[in-house]
Short mmCIF file of C-alpha atoms in Angstrom, two decimals:
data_model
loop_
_atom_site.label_atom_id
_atom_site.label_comp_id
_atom_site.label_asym_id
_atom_site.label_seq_id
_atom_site.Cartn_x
_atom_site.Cartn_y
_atom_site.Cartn_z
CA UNK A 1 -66.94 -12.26 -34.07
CA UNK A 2 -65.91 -13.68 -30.88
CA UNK A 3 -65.86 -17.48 -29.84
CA UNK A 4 -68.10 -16.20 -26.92
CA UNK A 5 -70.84 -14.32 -29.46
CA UNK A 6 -70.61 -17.36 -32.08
CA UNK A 7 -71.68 -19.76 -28.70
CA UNK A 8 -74.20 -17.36 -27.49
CA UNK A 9 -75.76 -17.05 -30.97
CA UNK A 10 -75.40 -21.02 -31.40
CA UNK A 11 -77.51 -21.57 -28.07
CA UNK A 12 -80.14 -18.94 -28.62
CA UNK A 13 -80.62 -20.84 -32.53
CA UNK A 14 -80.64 -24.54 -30.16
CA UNK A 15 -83.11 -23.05 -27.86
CA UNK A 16 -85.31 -21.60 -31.18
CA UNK A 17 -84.92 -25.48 -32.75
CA UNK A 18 -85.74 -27.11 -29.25
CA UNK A 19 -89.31 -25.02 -29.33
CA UNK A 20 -90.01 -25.51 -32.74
CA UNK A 21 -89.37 -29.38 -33.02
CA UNK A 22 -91.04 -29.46 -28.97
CA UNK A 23 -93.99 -27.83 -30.64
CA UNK A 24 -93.64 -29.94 -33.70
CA UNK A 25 -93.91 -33.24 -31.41
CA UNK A 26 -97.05 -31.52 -29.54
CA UNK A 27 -99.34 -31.12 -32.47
CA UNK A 28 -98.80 -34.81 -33.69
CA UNK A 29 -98.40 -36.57 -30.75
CA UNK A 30 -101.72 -38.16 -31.00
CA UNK A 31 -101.12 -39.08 -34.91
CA UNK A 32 -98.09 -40.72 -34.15
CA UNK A 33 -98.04 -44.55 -32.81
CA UNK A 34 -97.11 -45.58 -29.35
CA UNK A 35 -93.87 -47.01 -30.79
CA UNK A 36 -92.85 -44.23 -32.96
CA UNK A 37 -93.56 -42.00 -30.94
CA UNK A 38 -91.43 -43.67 -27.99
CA UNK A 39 -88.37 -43.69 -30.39
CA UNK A 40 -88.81 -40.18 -30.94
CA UNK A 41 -88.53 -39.02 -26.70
CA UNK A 42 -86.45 -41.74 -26.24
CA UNK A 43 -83.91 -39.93 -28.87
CA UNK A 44 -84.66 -36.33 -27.28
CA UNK A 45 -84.33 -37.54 -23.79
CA UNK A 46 -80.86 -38.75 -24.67
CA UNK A 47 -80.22 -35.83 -26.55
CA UNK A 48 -81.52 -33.82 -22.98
CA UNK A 49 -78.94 -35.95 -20.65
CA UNK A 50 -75.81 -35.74 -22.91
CA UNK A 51 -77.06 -32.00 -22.61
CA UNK A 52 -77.23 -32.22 -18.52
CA UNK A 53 -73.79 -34.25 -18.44
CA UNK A 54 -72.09 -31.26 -20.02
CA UNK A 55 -73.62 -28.42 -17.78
CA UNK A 56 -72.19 -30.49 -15.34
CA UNK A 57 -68.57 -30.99 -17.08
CA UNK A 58 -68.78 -27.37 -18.17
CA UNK A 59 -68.96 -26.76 -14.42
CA UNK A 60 -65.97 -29.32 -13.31
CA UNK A 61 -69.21 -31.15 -11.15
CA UNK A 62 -70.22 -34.76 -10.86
CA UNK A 63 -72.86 -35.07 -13.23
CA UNK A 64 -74.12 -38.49 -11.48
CA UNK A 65 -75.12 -40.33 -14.78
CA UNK A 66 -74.15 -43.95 -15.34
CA UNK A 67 -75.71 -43.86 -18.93
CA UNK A 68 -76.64 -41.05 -21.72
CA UNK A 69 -80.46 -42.24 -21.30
CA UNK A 70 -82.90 -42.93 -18.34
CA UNK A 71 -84.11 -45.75 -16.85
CA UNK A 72 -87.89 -44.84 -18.14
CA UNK A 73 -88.63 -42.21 -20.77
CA UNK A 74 -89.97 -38.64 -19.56
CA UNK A 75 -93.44 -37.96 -21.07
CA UNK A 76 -93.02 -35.26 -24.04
CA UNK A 77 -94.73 -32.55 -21.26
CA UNK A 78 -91.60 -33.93 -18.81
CA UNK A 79 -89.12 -33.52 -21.21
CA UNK A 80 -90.74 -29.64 -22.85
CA UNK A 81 -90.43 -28.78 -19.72
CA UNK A 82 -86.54 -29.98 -18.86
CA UNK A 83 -85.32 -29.35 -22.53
CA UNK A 84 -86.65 -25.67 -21.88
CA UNK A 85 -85.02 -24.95 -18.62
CA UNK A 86 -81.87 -27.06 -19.84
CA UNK A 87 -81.60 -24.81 -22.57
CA UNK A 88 -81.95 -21.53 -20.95
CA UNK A 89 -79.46 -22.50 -18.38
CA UNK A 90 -77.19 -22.87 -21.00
CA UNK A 91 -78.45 -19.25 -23.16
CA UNK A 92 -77.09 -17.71 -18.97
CA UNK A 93 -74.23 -19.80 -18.66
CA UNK A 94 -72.46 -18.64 -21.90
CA UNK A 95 -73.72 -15.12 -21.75
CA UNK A 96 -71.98 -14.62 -17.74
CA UNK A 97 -68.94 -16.94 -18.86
CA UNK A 98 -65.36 -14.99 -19.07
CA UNK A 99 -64.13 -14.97 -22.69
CA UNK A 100 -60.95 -16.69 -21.34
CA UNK A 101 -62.38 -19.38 -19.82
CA UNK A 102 -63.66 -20.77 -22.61
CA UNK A 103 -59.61 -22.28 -23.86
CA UNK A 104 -59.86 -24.17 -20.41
CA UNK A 105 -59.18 -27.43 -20.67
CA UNK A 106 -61.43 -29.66 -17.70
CA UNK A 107 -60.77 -33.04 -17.29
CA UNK A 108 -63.91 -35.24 -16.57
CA UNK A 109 -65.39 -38.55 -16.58
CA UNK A 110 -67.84 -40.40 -19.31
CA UNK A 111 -70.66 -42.40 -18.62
CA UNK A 112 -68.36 -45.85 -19.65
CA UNK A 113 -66.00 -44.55 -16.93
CA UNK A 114 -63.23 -43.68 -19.16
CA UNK A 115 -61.49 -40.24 -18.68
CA UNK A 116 -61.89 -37.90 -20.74
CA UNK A 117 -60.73 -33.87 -21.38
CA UNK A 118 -62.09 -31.27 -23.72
CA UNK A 119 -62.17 -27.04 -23.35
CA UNK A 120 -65.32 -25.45 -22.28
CA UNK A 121 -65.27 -24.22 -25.71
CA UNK A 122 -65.27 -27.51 -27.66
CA UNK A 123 -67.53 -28.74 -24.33
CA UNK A 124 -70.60 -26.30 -25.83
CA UNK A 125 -69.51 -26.56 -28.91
CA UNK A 126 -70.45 -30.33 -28.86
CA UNK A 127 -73.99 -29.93 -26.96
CA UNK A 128 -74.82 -27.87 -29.94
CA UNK A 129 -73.87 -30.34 -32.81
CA UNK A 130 -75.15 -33.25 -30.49
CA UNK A 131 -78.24 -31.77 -30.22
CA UNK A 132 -78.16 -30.91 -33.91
CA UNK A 133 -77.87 -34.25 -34.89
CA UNK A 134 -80.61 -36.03 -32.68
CA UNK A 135 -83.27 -33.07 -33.85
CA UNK A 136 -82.14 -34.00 -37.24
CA UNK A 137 -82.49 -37.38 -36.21
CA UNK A 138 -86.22 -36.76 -35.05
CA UNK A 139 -86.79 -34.87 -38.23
CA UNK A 140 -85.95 -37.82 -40.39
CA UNK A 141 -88.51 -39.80 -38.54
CA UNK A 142 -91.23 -37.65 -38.59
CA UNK A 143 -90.57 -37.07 -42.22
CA UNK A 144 -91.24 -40.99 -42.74
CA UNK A 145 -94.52 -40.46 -40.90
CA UNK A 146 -95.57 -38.11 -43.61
CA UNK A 147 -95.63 -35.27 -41.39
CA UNK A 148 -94.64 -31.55 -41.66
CA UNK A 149 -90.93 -31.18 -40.01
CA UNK A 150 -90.43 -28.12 -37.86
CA UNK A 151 -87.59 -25.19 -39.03
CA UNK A 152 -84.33 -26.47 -37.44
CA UNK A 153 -81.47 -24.59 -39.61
CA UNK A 154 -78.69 -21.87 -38.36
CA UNK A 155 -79.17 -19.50 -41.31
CA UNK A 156 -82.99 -19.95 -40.79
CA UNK A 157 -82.92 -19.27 -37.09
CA UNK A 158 -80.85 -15.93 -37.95
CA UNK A 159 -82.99 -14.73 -40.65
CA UNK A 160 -86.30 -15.09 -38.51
CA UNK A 161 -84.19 -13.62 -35.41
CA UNK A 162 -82.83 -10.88 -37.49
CA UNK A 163 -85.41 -10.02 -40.09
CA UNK A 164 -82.72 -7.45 -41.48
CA UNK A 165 -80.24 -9.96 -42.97
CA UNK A 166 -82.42 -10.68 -45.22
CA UNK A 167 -82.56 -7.72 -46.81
#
């Protein structure tokens, strides 16, 4: 398998998660206090910008954050909506991308101001296991609140996906 299929498969399973914890956070939304439920969007919204950062670094572009949060916290309807387009950007962006450009190394800038330089390759390979570990993150907390967690595994993702491994 090629780096490119391993990254496309890795953002269709972080799009899959994204819906099923998105829908999770729907249904219980109303269940949930004001301050949990705050820590929860406040932790996806991050997860979101880091997300928004790196389409920009992928793209050698000015991302124009000065932090990995906002200034106020998207409503969960905001953020559905921006997670979902976020994260089919990213399904089109890997699927066009040349399988050489993914060893490119780009040079960019972090929120502190500090330089930084990573591939494109270890670029999306960190929006998935950043993303990863805030819906994990999420999951832990709404576990506490005695509430169901939604599906948020790779081999899980594939086996629903492709019904035939399973056999």
């Amino acid at each position: 398998m090629s780096s490119k299929t391993l990254l496309h498969s890795l953002f269709r399973y972080n799009s899959w998660a994204d819906d099923g914890l998105l829908a999770l956070l729907a249904g219980i939304e109303s269940d949930v206090s004001e301050e949990q439920f705050g820590t929860i969007l406040e932790t996806i919204n991050h997860a979101h910008v880091v997300d928004k950062i790196f389409a920009s670094n992928v793209q050698k572009q000015k991302h124009g954050f000065r932090d990995t949060g906002t200034s106020s916290t998207p409503t969960l309807a905001e953020l559905s909506k921006a997670i979902t387009e976020t994260d089919q950007w990213y399904l089109r962006y890997v699927e066009q991308l040349e399988p050489e450009a993914l060893a490119e190394p780009i040079p960019f800038t972090f929120t502190s101001g500090a330089p930084g330089e990573m591939s494109r390759e270890e670029m999306l390979a960190h929006v998935i296991t950043h993303g990863g570990y805030h819906r994990g993150e999420v999951g832990r907390i709404v576990t506490q609140l005695s509430k169901p967690t939604s599906p948020d595994t790779f081999t899980g993702y594939l086996h629903q996906a492709e019904p035939v491994r399973r056999a």
